[in-house]
mmCIF file of C-alpha atoms in Angstrom:
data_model
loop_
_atom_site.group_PDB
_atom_site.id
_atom_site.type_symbol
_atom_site.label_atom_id
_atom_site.label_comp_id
_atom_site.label_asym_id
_atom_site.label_seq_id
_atom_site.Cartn_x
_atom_site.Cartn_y
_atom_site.Cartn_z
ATOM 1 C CA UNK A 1 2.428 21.945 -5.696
ATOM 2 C CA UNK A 2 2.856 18.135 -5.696
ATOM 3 C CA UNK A 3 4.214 15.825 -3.144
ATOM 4 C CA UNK A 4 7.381 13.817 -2.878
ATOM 5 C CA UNK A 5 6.443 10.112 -3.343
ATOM 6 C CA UNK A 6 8.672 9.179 -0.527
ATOM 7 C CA UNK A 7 7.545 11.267 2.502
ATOM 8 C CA UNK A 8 4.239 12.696 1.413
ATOM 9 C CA UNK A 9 5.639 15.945 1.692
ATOM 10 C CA UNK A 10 4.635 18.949 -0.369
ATOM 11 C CA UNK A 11 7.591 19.998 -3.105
ATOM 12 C CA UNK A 12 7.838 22.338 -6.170
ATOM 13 C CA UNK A 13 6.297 21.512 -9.199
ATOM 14 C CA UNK A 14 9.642 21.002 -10.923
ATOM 15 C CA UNK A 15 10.706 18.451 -8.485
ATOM 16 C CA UNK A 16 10.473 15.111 -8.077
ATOM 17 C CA UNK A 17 11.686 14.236 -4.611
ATOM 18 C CA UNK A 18 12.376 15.611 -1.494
ATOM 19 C CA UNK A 19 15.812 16.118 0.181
ATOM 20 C CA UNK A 20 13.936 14.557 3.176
ATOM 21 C CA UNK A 21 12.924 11.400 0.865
ATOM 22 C CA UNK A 22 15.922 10.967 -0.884
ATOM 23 C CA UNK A 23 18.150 11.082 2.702
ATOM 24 C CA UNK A 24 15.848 8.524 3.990
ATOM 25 C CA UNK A 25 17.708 6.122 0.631
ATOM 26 C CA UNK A 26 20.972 7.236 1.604
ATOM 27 C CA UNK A 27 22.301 10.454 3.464
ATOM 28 C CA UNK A 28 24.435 10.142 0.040
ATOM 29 C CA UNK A 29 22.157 10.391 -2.284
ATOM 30 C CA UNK A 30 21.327 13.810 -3.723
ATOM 31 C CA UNK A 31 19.153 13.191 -6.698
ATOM 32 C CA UNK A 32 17.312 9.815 -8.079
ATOM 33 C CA UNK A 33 16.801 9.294 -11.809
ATOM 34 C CA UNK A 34 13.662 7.118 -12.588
ATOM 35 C CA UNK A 35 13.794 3.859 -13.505
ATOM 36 C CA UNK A 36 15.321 2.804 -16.661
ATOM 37 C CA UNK A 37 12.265 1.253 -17.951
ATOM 38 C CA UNK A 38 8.279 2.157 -18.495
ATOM 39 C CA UNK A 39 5.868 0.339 -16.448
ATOM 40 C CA UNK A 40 4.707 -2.306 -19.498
ATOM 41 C CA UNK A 41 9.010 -2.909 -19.400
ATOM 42 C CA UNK A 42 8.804 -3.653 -15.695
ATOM 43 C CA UNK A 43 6.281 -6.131 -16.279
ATOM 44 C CA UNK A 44 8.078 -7.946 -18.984
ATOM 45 C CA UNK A 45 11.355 -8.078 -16.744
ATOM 46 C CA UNK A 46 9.290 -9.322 -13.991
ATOM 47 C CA UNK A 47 8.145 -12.448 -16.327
ATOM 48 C CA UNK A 48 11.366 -12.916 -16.673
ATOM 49 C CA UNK A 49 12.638 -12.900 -13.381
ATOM 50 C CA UNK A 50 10.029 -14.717 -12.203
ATOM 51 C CA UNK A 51 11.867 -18.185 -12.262
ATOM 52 C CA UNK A 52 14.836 -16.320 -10.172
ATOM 53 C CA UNK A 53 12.800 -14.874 -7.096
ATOM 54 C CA UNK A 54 13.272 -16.250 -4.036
ATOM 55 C CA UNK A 55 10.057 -14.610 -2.791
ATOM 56 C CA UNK A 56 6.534 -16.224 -3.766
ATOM 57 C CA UNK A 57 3.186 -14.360 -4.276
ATOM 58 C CA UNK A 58 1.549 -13.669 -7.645
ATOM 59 C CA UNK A 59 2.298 -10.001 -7.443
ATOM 60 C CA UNK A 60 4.510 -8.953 -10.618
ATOM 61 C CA UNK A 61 8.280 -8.214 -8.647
ATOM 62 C CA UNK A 62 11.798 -7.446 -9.320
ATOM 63 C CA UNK A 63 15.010 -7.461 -6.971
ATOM 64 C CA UNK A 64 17.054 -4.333 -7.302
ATOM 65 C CA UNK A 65 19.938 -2.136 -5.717
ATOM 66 C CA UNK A 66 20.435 1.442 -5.175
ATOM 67 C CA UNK A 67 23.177 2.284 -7.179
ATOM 68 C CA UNK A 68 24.498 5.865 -5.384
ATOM 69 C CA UNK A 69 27.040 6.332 -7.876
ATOM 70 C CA UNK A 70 24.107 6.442 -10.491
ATOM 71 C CA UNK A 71 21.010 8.450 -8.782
ATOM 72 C CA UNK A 72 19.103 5.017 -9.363
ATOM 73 C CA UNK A 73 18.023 2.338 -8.622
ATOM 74 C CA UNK A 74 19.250 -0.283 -10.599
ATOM 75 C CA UNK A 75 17.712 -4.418 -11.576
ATOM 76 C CA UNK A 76 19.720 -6.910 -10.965
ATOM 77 C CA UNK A 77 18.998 -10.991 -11.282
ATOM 78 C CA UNK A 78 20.636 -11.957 -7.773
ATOM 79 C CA UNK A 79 22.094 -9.862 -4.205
ATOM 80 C CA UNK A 80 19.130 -7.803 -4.793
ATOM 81 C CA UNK A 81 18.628 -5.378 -1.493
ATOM 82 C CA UNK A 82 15.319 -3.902 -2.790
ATOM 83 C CA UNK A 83 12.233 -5.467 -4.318
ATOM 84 C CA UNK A 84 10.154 -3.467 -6.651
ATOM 85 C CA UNK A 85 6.606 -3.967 -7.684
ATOM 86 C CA UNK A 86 5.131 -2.261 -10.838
ATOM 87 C CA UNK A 87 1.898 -1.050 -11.884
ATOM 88 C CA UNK A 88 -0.517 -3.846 -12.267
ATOM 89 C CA UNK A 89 -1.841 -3.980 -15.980
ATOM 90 C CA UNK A 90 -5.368 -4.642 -14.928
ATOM 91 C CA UNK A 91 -5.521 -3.614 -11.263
ATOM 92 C CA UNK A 92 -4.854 0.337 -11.088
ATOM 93 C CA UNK A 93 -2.641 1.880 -8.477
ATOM 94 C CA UNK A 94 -1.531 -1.354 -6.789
ATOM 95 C CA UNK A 95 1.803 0.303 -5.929
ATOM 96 C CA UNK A 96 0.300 3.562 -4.555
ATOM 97 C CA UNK A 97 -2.445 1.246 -2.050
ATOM 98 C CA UNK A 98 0.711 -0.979 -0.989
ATOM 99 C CA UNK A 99 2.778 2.297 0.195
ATOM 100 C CA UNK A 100 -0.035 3.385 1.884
ATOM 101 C CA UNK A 101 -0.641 0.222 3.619
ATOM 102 C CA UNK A 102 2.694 0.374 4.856
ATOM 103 C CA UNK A 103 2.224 3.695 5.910
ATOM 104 C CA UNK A 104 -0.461 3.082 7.721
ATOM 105 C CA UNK A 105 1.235 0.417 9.832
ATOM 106 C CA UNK A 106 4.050 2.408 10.754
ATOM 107 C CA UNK A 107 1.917 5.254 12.017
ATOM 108 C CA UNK A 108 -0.229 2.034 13.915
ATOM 109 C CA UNK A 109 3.233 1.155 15.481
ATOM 110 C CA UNK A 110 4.002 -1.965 13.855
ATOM 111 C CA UNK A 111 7.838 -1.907 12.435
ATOM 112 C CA UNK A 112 7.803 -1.408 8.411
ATOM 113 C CA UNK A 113 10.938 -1.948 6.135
ATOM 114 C CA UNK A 114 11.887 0.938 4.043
ATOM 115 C CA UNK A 115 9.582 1.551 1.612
ATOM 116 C CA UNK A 116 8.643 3.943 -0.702
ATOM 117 C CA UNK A 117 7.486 4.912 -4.724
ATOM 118 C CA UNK A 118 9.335 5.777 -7.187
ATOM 119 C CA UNK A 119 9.268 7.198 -10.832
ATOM 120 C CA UNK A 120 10.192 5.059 -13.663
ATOM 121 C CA UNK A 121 10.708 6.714 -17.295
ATOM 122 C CA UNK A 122 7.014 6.839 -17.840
ATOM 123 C CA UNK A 123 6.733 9.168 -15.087
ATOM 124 C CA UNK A 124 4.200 5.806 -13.932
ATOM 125 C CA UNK A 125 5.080 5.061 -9.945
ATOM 126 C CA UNK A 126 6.643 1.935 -8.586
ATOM 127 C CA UNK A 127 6.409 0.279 -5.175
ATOM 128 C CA UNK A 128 9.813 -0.248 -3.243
ATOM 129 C CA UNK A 129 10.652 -1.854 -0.264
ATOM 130 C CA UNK A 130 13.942 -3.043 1.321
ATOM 131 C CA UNK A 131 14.347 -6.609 2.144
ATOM 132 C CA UNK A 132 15.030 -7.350 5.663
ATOM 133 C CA UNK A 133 16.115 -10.851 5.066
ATOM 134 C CA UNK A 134 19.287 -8.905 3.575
ATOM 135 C CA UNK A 135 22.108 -7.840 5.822
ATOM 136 C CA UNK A 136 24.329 -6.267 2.999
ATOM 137 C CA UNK A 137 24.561 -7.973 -0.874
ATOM 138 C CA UNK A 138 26.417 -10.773 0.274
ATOM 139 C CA UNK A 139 24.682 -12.073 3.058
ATOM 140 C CA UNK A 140 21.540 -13.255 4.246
ATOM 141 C CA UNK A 141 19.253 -13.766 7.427
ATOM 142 C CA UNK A 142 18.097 -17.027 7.529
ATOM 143 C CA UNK A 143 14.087 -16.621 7.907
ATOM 144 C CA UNK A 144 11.379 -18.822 7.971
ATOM 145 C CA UNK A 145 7.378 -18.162 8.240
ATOM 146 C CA UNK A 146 5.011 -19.798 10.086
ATOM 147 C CA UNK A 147 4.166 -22.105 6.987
ATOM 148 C CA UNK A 148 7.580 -23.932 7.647
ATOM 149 C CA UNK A 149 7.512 -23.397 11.901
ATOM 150 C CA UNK A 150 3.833 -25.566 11.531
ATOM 151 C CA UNK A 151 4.909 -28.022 9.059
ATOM 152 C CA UNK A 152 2.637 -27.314 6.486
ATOM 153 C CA UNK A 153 3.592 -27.420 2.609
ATOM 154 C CA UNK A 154 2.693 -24.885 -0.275
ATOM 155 C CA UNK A 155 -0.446 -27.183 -0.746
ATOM 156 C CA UNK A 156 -1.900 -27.156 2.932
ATOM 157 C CA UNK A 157 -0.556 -24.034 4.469
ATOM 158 C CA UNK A 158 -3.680 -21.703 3.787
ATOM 159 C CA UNK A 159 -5.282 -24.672 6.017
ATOM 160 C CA UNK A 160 -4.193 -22.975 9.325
ATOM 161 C CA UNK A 161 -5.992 -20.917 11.763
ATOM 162 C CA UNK A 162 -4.496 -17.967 14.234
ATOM 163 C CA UNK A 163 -4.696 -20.673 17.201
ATOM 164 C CA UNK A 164 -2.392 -22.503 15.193
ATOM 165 C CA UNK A 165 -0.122 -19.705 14.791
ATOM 166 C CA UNK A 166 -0.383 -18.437 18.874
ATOM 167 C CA UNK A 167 0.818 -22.381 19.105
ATOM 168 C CA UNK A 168 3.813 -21.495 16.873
ATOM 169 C CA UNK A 169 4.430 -18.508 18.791
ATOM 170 C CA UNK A 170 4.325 -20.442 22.250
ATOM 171 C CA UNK A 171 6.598 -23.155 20.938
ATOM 172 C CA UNK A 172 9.564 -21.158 18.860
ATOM 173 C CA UNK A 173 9.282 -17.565 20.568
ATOM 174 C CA UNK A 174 11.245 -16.456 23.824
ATOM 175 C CA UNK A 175 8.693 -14.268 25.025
ATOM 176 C CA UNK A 176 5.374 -15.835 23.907
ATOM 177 C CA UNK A 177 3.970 -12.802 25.200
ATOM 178 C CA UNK A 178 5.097 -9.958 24.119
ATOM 179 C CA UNK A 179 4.988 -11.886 20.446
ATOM 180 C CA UNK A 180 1.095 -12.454 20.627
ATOM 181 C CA UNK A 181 1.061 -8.884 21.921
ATOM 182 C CA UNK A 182 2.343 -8.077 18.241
ATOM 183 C CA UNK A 183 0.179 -10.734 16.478
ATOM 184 C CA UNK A 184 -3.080 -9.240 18.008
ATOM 185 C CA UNK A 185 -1.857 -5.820 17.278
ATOM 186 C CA UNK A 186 -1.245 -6.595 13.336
ATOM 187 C CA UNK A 187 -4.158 -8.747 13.384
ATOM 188 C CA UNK A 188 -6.245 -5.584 14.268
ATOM 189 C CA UNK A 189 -4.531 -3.557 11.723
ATOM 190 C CA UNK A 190 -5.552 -6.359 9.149
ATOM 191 C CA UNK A 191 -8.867 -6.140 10.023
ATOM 192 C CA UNK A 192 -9.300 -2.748 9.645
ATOM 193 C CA UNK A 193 -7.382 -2.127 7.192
ATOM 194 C CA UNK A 194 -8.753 -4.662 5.020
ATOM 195 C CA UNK A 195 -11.751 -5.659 6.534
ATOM 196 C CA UNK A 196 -10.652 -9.584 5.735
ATOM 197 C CA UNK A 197 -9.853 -12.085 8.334
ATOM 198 C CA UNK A 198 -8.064 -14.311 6.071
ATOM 199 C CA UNK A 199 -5.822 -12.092 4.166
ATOM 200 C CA UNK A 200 -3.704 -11.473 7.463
ATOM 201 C CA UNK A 201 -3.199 -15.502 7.622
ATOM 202 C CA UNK A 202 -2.274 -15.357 4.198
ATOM 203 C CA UNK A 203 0.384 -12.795 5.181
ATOM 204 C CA UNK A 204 1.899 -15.245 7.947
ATOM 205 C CA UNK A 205 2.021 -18.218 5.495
#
């Protein structure tokens, strides 16, 4: 027996999702072909696309769509609703730890995008996730993080502390409370989870 990438769930050998997962893409979608390229191809297209990405961090990524009409999902340079994030080439199973992460927050309570792995032609997994900053392919949510809210440029903004954010949170926020209620809870998570009080700031920035 294996298990479906997308649920965790136990599945026959000869299968590589489960109706469970795949519903959870689209109540459409009945099967899912891998991903047209091998994990060392991912990587390449990411260095290409790298210019194009609207969203920072030094983690290889790609924006995508699920095509329905071709069981996959599909690269594109711009309306992306997806982003995907390959194998690292020296870190191993970056994509596999991410999913988990998120997993791991959902079952914490904290709200998690879609998110998910899934095979590329290598049979090597990828990370998914769908962009919330995405209401459909042609438009988008206007979002900014606390970086901008403080005033704090790409140079400075790792310069911050969590008072500064509760300060952010008591001066944009309609119910400071119930806001910091969330911030403590995902601070906790961070903590645990990665036993590092500054990655979680470097989440918010």
């Amino acid at each position: 027996m294996t298990r479906c990438p997308l649920t965790y769930e136990r599945i026959a050998e000869n299968k590589r999702y489960s109706e469970a997962g795949l519903k959870r893409l689209s109540p459409k979608l009945k099967s899912l072909d891998p991903l047209a390229f091998s994990a060392e191809q991912l990587l390449l297209e990411a260095i290409k696309a790298a210019n194009k990405m609207s969203i920072q961090g030094i983690q290889p990524k790609l924006s995508a769509v699920l095509s329905i009409k071709n069981h996959r999902f599909a690269i594109v340079d711009h309306a992306g609703r997806y982003i995907l994030k390959p194998p690292h080439p020296v870190y191993p199973e970056v994509p596999e730890n991410e999913d988990i992460t998120m997993r791991l927050a959902s079952y914490a309570g904290i709200e998690t995008p879609l998110h998910g792995l899934i095979y590329g032609i290598d049979d090597k997994l990828t990370y998914f996730i769908k962009r919330f900053d995405r209401v459909n392919q042609a438009t988008k949510v206007d979002v900014e993080d606390f970086s901008q809210l403080s005033a704090h440029s790409r140079r400075t903004k790792y310069q911050s502390s969590m008072e500064q954010v509760a300060h952010v949170i008591d001066q944009y926020t309609t119910f400071p409370i119930l806001e910091k209620t969330k911030l403590l809870q995902r601070t906790l998570f961070n903590f645990n989870v990665y036993q590092n009080g500054n990655h979680y700031l470097n989440n918010l920035f």
